[in-house]
Amino acid sequence: MKFFIDTADVNEIREAAALGLVDGVTTNPSLVARTGRKFADVIAEICSVIDGPISAEVVSTDFDGMVAEAKQLSKIHENIVVKIPLIAEGLKAVAWCADHGIATNVTLCFSPLQALLAAKAGADYISPFVGRLDDIAHDGMEVVSQIVEIYENYNFDTEVLVASIRHPGHILEAARMGADVCTVPYSVLMQLIRHPLTDAGLAKFLADWKKVPQ
Ligand code: G3P
């Protein structure tokens, strides 16, 4: 399973990359807004740090606007994946991008049928938002399971990119289901590393080492 990092904070991306864990990056308008920096500057810097797919989101909601943004974004770097919302105009834009060699990540997916449509339109990635589904008492990971099943049934190449991850349990379930990618906030990535038995075991080893004659 691939790990993307879900942030526009370049310092977090550098830290995570140093751990050897980052296969790509996803951003969205909210994450970019948190940086207080210009969109194009942030995306270009991320592309210079990570050699992998970098999702950058359009903000137009009509086909012409989305295609114009997709063209602009794809000029920034060859690794750019244009993130497009799962609305009717978005699906049209995804189909256009597929025909013109521009990679897409279809975002704001909340149902397996939406995911089926995105795959048929030619999306490279589908982003089901599991945390936001859990927030409204739906089962986000059940949606991922259904998407994986449908994509396997029909051999779609679209990769299942689990997004809106809130805790390590989401990642464990995604890995067991065979999802292609998890995009993980930096804080959750750190949670994955830590285990109290690792800390306790290390403290004991170091304490015992002091008793060994040097
Ligand atoms: O990048 C999209 C997604 O991961 C957003 O997550 O936490 O805002 O629901 P969240």
mmCIF file of C-alpha atoms and ligand atoms in Angstrom:
data_model
loop_
_atom_site.group_PDB
_atom_site.id
_atom_site.type_symbol
_atom_site.label_atom_id
_atom_site.label_comp_id
_atom_site.label_asym_id
_atom_site.label_seq_id
_atom_site.Cartn_x
_atom_site.Cartn_y
_atom_site.Cartn_z
ATOM 1 C CA MET A 1 0.000 0.000 0.000
ATOM 2 C CA LYS A 2 1.243 3.455 -0.879
ATOM 3 C CA PHE A 3 1.391 6.265 1.695
ATOM 4 C CA PHE A 4 0.641 9.789 0.594
ATOM 5 C CA ILE A 5 0.796 12.657 3.058
ATOM 6 C CA ASP A 6 -2.310 14.831 3.307
ATOM 7 C CA THR A 7 -0.906 18.287 3.912
ATOM 8 C CA ALA A 8 0.324 21.451 2.179
ATOM 9 C CA ASP A 9 2.843 22.123 4.963
ATOM 10 C CA VAL A 10 6.254 21.670 3.346
ATOM 11 C CA ASN A 11 7.999 21.207 6.707
ATOM 12 C CA GLU A 12 5.711 18.281 7.535
ATOM 13 C CA ILE A 13 6.321 16.836 4.075
ATOM 14 C CA ARG A 14 10.109 17.071 4.524
ATOM 15 C CA GLU A 15 9.920 15.404 7.965
ATOM 16 C CA ALA A 16 7.759 12.565 6.668
ATOM 17 C CA ALA A 17 9.942 12.134 3.580
ATOM 18 C CA ALA A 18 13.014 11.750 5.812
ATOM 19 C CA LEU A 19 11.299 8.696 7.320
ATOM 20 C CA GLY A 20 11.146 7.167 3.845
ATOM 21 C CA LEU A 21 7.386 6.876 4.057
ATOM 22 C CA VAL A 22 6.050 9.325 1.491
ATOM 23 C CA ASP A 23 5.064 8.068 -1.961
ATOM 24 C CA GLY A 24 3.065 11.193 -2.840
ATOM 25 C CA VAL A 25 1.181 14.203 -1.500
ATOM 26 C CA THR A 26 -2.440 15.323 -1.496
ATOM 27 C CA THR A 27 -3.527 18.896 -0.898
ATOM 28 C CA ASN A 28 -6.857 20.665 -0.960
ATOM 29 C CA PRO A 29 -7.917 24.338 -0.793
ATOM 30 C CA SER A 30 -8.378 24.170 3.000
ATOM 31 C CA LEU A 31 -4.886 22.716 3.549
ATOM 32 C CA VAL A 32 -3.311 25.329 1.245
ATOM 33 C CA ALA A 33 -5.201 28.141 3.029
ATOM 34 C CA ARG A 34 -3.638 27.024 6.338
ATOM 35 C CA THR A 35 -0.135 27.701 4.959
ATOM 36 C CA GLY A 36 -0.898 31.386 4.243
ATOM 37 C CA ARG A 37 1.179 31.021 1.058
ATOM 38 C CA LYS A 38 0.397 31.362 -2.676
ATOM 39 C CA PHE A 39 -1.072 28.162 -4.163
ATOM 40 C CA ALA A 40 1.342 27.897 -7.111
ATOM 41 C CA ASP A 41 4.380 28.501 -4.840
ATOM 42 C CA VAL A 42 3.322 25.796 -2.391
ATOM 43 C CA ILE A 43 2.634 23.230 -5.104
ATOM 44 C CA ALA A 44 5.908 23.954 -6.932
ATOM 45 C CA GLU A 45 7.879 23.568 -3.686
ATOM 46 C CA ILE A 46 6.139 20.295 -2.840
ATOM 47 C CA CYS A 47 7.020 18.995 -6.312
ATOM 48 C CA SER A 48 10.666 19.861 -5.659
ATOM 49 C CA VAL A 49 10.664 17.869 -2.397
ATOM 50 C CA ILE A 50 8.721 14.715 -3.339
ATOM 51 C CA ASP A 51 9.213 12.690 -6.507
ATOM 52 C CA GLY A 52 5.739 11.197 -6.707
ATOM 53 C CA PRO A 53 2.134 12.107 -7.493
ATOM 54 C CA ILE A 54 1.186 15.532 -6.083
ATOM 55 C CA SER A 55 -2.550 16.293 -6.012
ATOM 56 C CA ALA A 56 -3.510 19.933 -6.573
ATOM 57 C CA GLU A 57 -7.203 20.831 -6.584
ATOM 58 C CA VAL A 58 -9.211 22.957 -9.007
ATOM 59 C CA VAL A 59 -11.642 25.509 -7.595
ATOM 60 C CA SER A 60 -13.802 26.049 -10.682
ATOM 61 C CA THR A 61 -17.121 24.222 -10.731
ATOM 62 C CA ASP A 62 -17.790 24.321 -14.495
ATOM 63 C CA PHE A 63 -16.165 22.178 -17.209
ATOM 64 C CA ASP A 64 -14.372 25.025 -19.024
ATOM 65 C CA GLY A 65 -12.968 26.444 -15.806
ATOM 66 C CA MET A 66 -11.809 23.064 -14.542
ATOM 67 C CA VAL A 67 -10.109 22.214 -17.838
ATOM 68 C CA ALA A 68 -8.369 25.611 -17.902
ATOM 69 C CA GLU A 69 -7.117 25.045 -14.339
ATOM 70 C CA ALA A 70 -6.094 21.454 -15.144
ATOM 71 C CA LYS A 71 -3.971 22.715 -18.067
ATOM 72 C CA GLN A 72 -2.310 25.360 -15.849
ATOM 73 C CA LEU A 73 -1.669 22.962 -12.964
ATOM 74 C CA SER A 74 -0.236 20.241 -15.178
ATOM 75 C CA LYS A 75 2.320 22.765 -16.489
ATOM 76 C CA ILE A 76 3.778 23.216 -12.977
ATOM 77 C CA HIS A 77 5.319 19.726 -12.923
ATOM 78 C CA GLU A 78 4.937 16.355 -14.622
ATOM 79 C CA ASN A 79 3.963 14.752 -11.277
ATOM 80 C CA ILE A 80 0.881 16.928 -10.807
ATOM 81 C CA VAL A 81 -2.394 15.069 -10.385
ATOM 82 C CA VAL A 82 -5.363 17.378 -10.871
ATOM 83 C CA LYS A 83 -7.904 16.978 -8.092
ATOM 84 C CA ILE A 84 -11.455 17.377 -9.343
ATOM 85 C CA PRO A 85 -14.700 17.250 -7.311
ATOM 86 C CA LEU A 86 -17.213 14.494 -7.934
ATOM 87 C CA ILE A 87 -19.925 16.554 -9.630
ATOM 88 C CA ALA A 88 -21.300 16.209 -13.178
ATOM 89 C CA GLU A 89 -19.063 18.966 -14.585
ATOM 90 C CA GLY A 90 -16.165 17.350 -12.763
ATOM 91 C CA LEU A 91 -16.745 13.985 -14.438
ATOM 92 C CA LYS A 92 -16.746 15.732 -17.830
ATOM 93 C CA ALA A 93 -13.442 17.378 -16.933
ATOM 94 C CA VAL A 94 -12.001 14.029 -15.776
ATOM 95 C CA ALA A 95 -12.924 12.451 -19.131
ATOM 96 C CA TRP A 96 -11.295 15.382 -20.963
ATOM 97 C CA CYS A 97 -8.132 15.080 -18.851
ATOM 98 C CA ALA A 98 -7.977 11.317 -19.482
ATOM 99 C CA ASP A 99 -8.125 11.993 -23.231
ATOM 100 C CA HIS A 100 -5.397 14.632 -22.972
ATOM 101 C CA GLY A 101 -2.891 12.791 -20.767
ATOM 102 C CA ILE A 102 -3.557 14.737 -17.541
ATOM 103 C CA ALA A 103 -3.750 12.611 -14.383
ATOM 104 C CA THR A 104 -6.754 13.134 -12.103
ATOM 105 C CA ASN A 105 -7.785 12.418 -8.528
ATOM 106 C CA VAL A 106 -11.554 12.592 -8.076
ATOM 107 C CA THR A 107 -12.286 14.055 -4.667
ATOM 108 C CA LEU A 108 -15.251 14.421 -2.318
ATOM 109 C CA CYS A 109 -16.402 10.851 -3.030
ATOM 110 C CA PHE A 110 -18.891 9.533 -0.494
ATOM 111 C CA SER A 111 -20.477 6.507 -2.211
ATOM 112 C CA PRO A 112 -19.396 3.415 -4.163
ATOM 113 C CA LEU A 113 -21.606 4.419 -7.095
ATOM 114 C CA GLN A 114 -19.900 7.809 -7.309
ATOM 115 C CA ALA A 115 -16.618 5.881 -7.386
ATOM 116 C CA LEU A 116 -17.899 3.666 -10.212
ATOM 117 C CA LEU A 117 -18.719 6.788 -12.243
ATOM 118 C CA ALA A 118 -15.284 8.296 -11.608
ATOM 119 C CA ALA A 119 -13.590 5.102 -12.805
ATOM 120 C CA LYS A 120 -15.735 4.995 -15.944
ATOM 121 C CA ALA A 121 -14.840 8.642 -16.651
ATOM 122 C CA GLY A 122 -11.151 7.656 -16.541
ATOM 123 C CA ALA A 123 -9.964 8.893 -13.142
ATOM 124 C CA ASP A 124 -6.496 7.824 -12.045
ATOM 125 C CA TYR A 125 -7.435 8.008 -8.350
ATOM 126 C CA ILE A 126 -10.708 8.050 -6.416
ATOM 127 C CA SER A 127 -10.725 9.673 -2.969
ATOM 128 C CA PRO A 128 -13.430 8.361 -0.628
ATOM 129 C CA PHE A 129 -13.550 10.609 2.471
ATOM 130 C CA VAL A 130 -13.885 8.078 5.278
ATOM 131 C CA GLY A 131 -13.602 10.406 8.290
ATOM 132 C CA ARG A 132 -16.324 12.742 7.050
ATOM 133 C CA LEU A 133 -18.642 9.733 6.533
ATOM 134 C CA ASP A 134 -17.895 8.485 10.053
ATOM 135 C CA ASP A 135 -18.653 12.009 11.313
ATOM 136 C CA ILE A 136 -22.261 11.648 10.143
ATOM 137 C CA ALA A 137 -22.640 8.121 11.551
ATOM 138 C CA HIS A 138 -22.016 6.336 8.240
ATOM 139 C CA ASP A 139 -19.303 3.693 7.885
ATOM 140 C CA GLY A 140 -16.531 5.231 5.786
ATOM 141 C CA MET A 141 -14.496 2.051 5.539
ATOM 142 C CA GLU A 142 -17.522 0.050 4.357
ATOM 143 C CA VAL A 143 -17.680 2.444 1.388
ATOM 144 C CA VAL A 144 -13.995 1.765 0.688
ATOM 145 C CA SER A 145 -14.619 -1.982 0.859
ATOM 146 C CA GLN A 146 -17.438 -1.694 -1.690
ATOM 147 C CA ILE A 147 -15.298 0.448 -4.012
ATOM 148 C CA VAL A 148 -12.426 -2.066 -3.883
ATOM 149 C CA GLU A 149 -14.890 -4.886 -4.672
ATOM 150 C CA ILE A 150 -16.454 -3.034 -7.619
ATOM 151 C CA TYR A 151 -13.103 -2.005 -9.093
ATOM 152 C CA GLU A 152 -11.853 -5.602 -8.818
ATOM 153 C CA ASN A 153 -15.051 -6.944 -10.454
ATOM 154 C CA TYR A 154 -14.459 -4.834 -13.551
ATOM 155 C CA ASN A 155 -10.646 -4.533 -13.534
ATOM 156 C CA PHE A 156 -10.652 -0.734 -13.351
ATOM 157 C CA ASP A 157 -7.182 0.817 -13.215
ATOM 158 C CA THR A 158 -8.402 3.684 -10.991
ATOM 159 C CA GLU A 159 -6.535 3.551 -7.676
ATOM 160 C CA VAL A 160 -8.483 3.694 -4.416
ATOM 161 C CA LEU A 161 -6.979 6.542 -2.383
ATOM 162 C CA VAL A 162 -8.432 6.513 1.128
ATOM 163 C CA ALA A 163 -8.765 10.133 2.317
ATOM 164 C CA SER A 164 -10.072 12.033 5.333
ATOM 165 C CA ILE A 165 -8.190 9.588 7.543
ATOM 166 C CA ARG A 166 -8.545 10.387 11.240
ATOM 167 C CA HIS A 167 -6.794 7.520 13.065
ATOM 168 C CA PRO A 168 -4.572 4.430 12.584
ATOM 169 C CA GLY A 169 -7.620 2.118 12.523
ATOM 170 C CA HIS A 170 -8.620 3.575 9.160
ATOM 171 C CA ILE A 171 -5.188 2.673 7.764
ATOM 172 C CA LEU A 172 -5.231 -0.862 9.188
ATOM 173 C CA GLU A 173 -8.623 -1.525 7.617
ATOM 174 C CA ALA A 174 -7.555 0.049 4.299
ATOM 175 C CA ALA A 175 -4.455 -2.169 4.158
ATOM 176 C CA ARG A 176 -6.497 -5.299 4.933
ATOM 177 C CA MET A 177 -9.009 -4.392 2.204
ATOM 178 C CA GLY A 178 -6.259 -3.897 -0.342
ATOM 179 C CA ALA A 179 -6.836 -0.172 -0.935
ATOM 180 C CA ASP A 180 -4.069 1.191 -3.166
ATOM 181 C CA VAL A 181 -3.205 4.348 -1.217
ATOM 182 C CA CYS A 182 -3.845 6.000 2.146
ATOM 183 C CA THR A 183 -3.346 9.739 2.334
ATOM 184 C CA VAL A 184 -2.424 10.402 5.923
ATOM 185 C CA PRO A 185 -2.172 13.589 8.016
ATOM 186 C CA TYR A 186 1.293 14.026 9.579
ATOM 187 C CA SER A 187 -0.076 13.553 13.117
ATOM 188 C CA VAL A 188 -1.606 10.176 12.209
ATOM 189 C CA LEU A 189 1.640 9.101 10.533
ATOM 190 C CA MET A 190 3.422 9.739 13.844
ATOM 191 C CA GLN A 191 0.724 7.761 15.693
ATOM 192 C CA LEU A 192 1.462 4.769 13.452
ATOM 193 C CA ILE A 193 5.094 4.715 14.551
ATOM 194 C CA ARG A 194 4.562 4.938 18.295
ATOM 195 C CA HIS A 195 3.822 1.945 20.513
ATOM 196 C CA PRO A 196 4.037 1.973 24.332
ATOM 197 C CA LEU A 197 5.686 -1.474 24.375
ATOM 198 C CA THR A 198 8.379 -0.211 21.989
ATOM 199 C CA ASP A 199 9.073 2.743 24.319
ATOM 200 C CA ALA A 200 9.031 0.555 27.459
ATOM 201 C CA GLY A 201 11.207 -2.086 25.800
ATOM 202 C CA LEU A 202 13.744 0.478 24.653
ATOM 203 C CA ALA A 203 13.891 2.094 28.109
ATOM 204 C CA LYS A 204 14.561 -1.350 29.661
ATOM 205 C CA PHE A 205 17.272 -2.234 27.135
ATOM 206 C CA LEU A 206 19.025 1.100 27.728
ATOM 207 C CA ALA A 207 18.776 0.741 31.526
ATOM 208 C CA ASP A 208 20.192 -2.809 31.368
ATOM 209 C CA TRP A 209 22.970 -1.661 29.030
ATOM 210 C CA LYS A 210 24.258 0.625 31.795
ATOM 211 C CA LYS A 211 24.914 -2.525 33.880
ATOM 212 C CA VAL A 212 27.129 -4.030 31.187
ATOM 213 C CA PRO A 213 30.861 -3.492 31.932
ATOM 214 C CA GLN A 214 32.325 -1.201 29.294
HETATM 215 O O1 G3P B 1 -7.450 15.801 1.304
HETATM 216 C C1 G3P B 1 -8.762 15.497 1.505
HETATM 217 C C2 G3P B 1 -9.135 14.881 2.828
HETATM 218 O O2 G3P B 1 -8.155 14.014 3.293
HETATM 219 C C3 G3P B 1 -9.713 15.810 3.832
HETATM 220 O O3 G3P B 1 -9.733 15.315 5.148
HETATM 221 O O4 G3P B 1 -9.939 15.630 7.586
HETATM 222 O O5 G3P B 1 -10.661 17.488 6.047
HETATM 223 O O6 G3P B 1 -11.985 15.399 6.229
HETATM 224 P P1 G3P B 1 -10.633 16.009 6.301
#
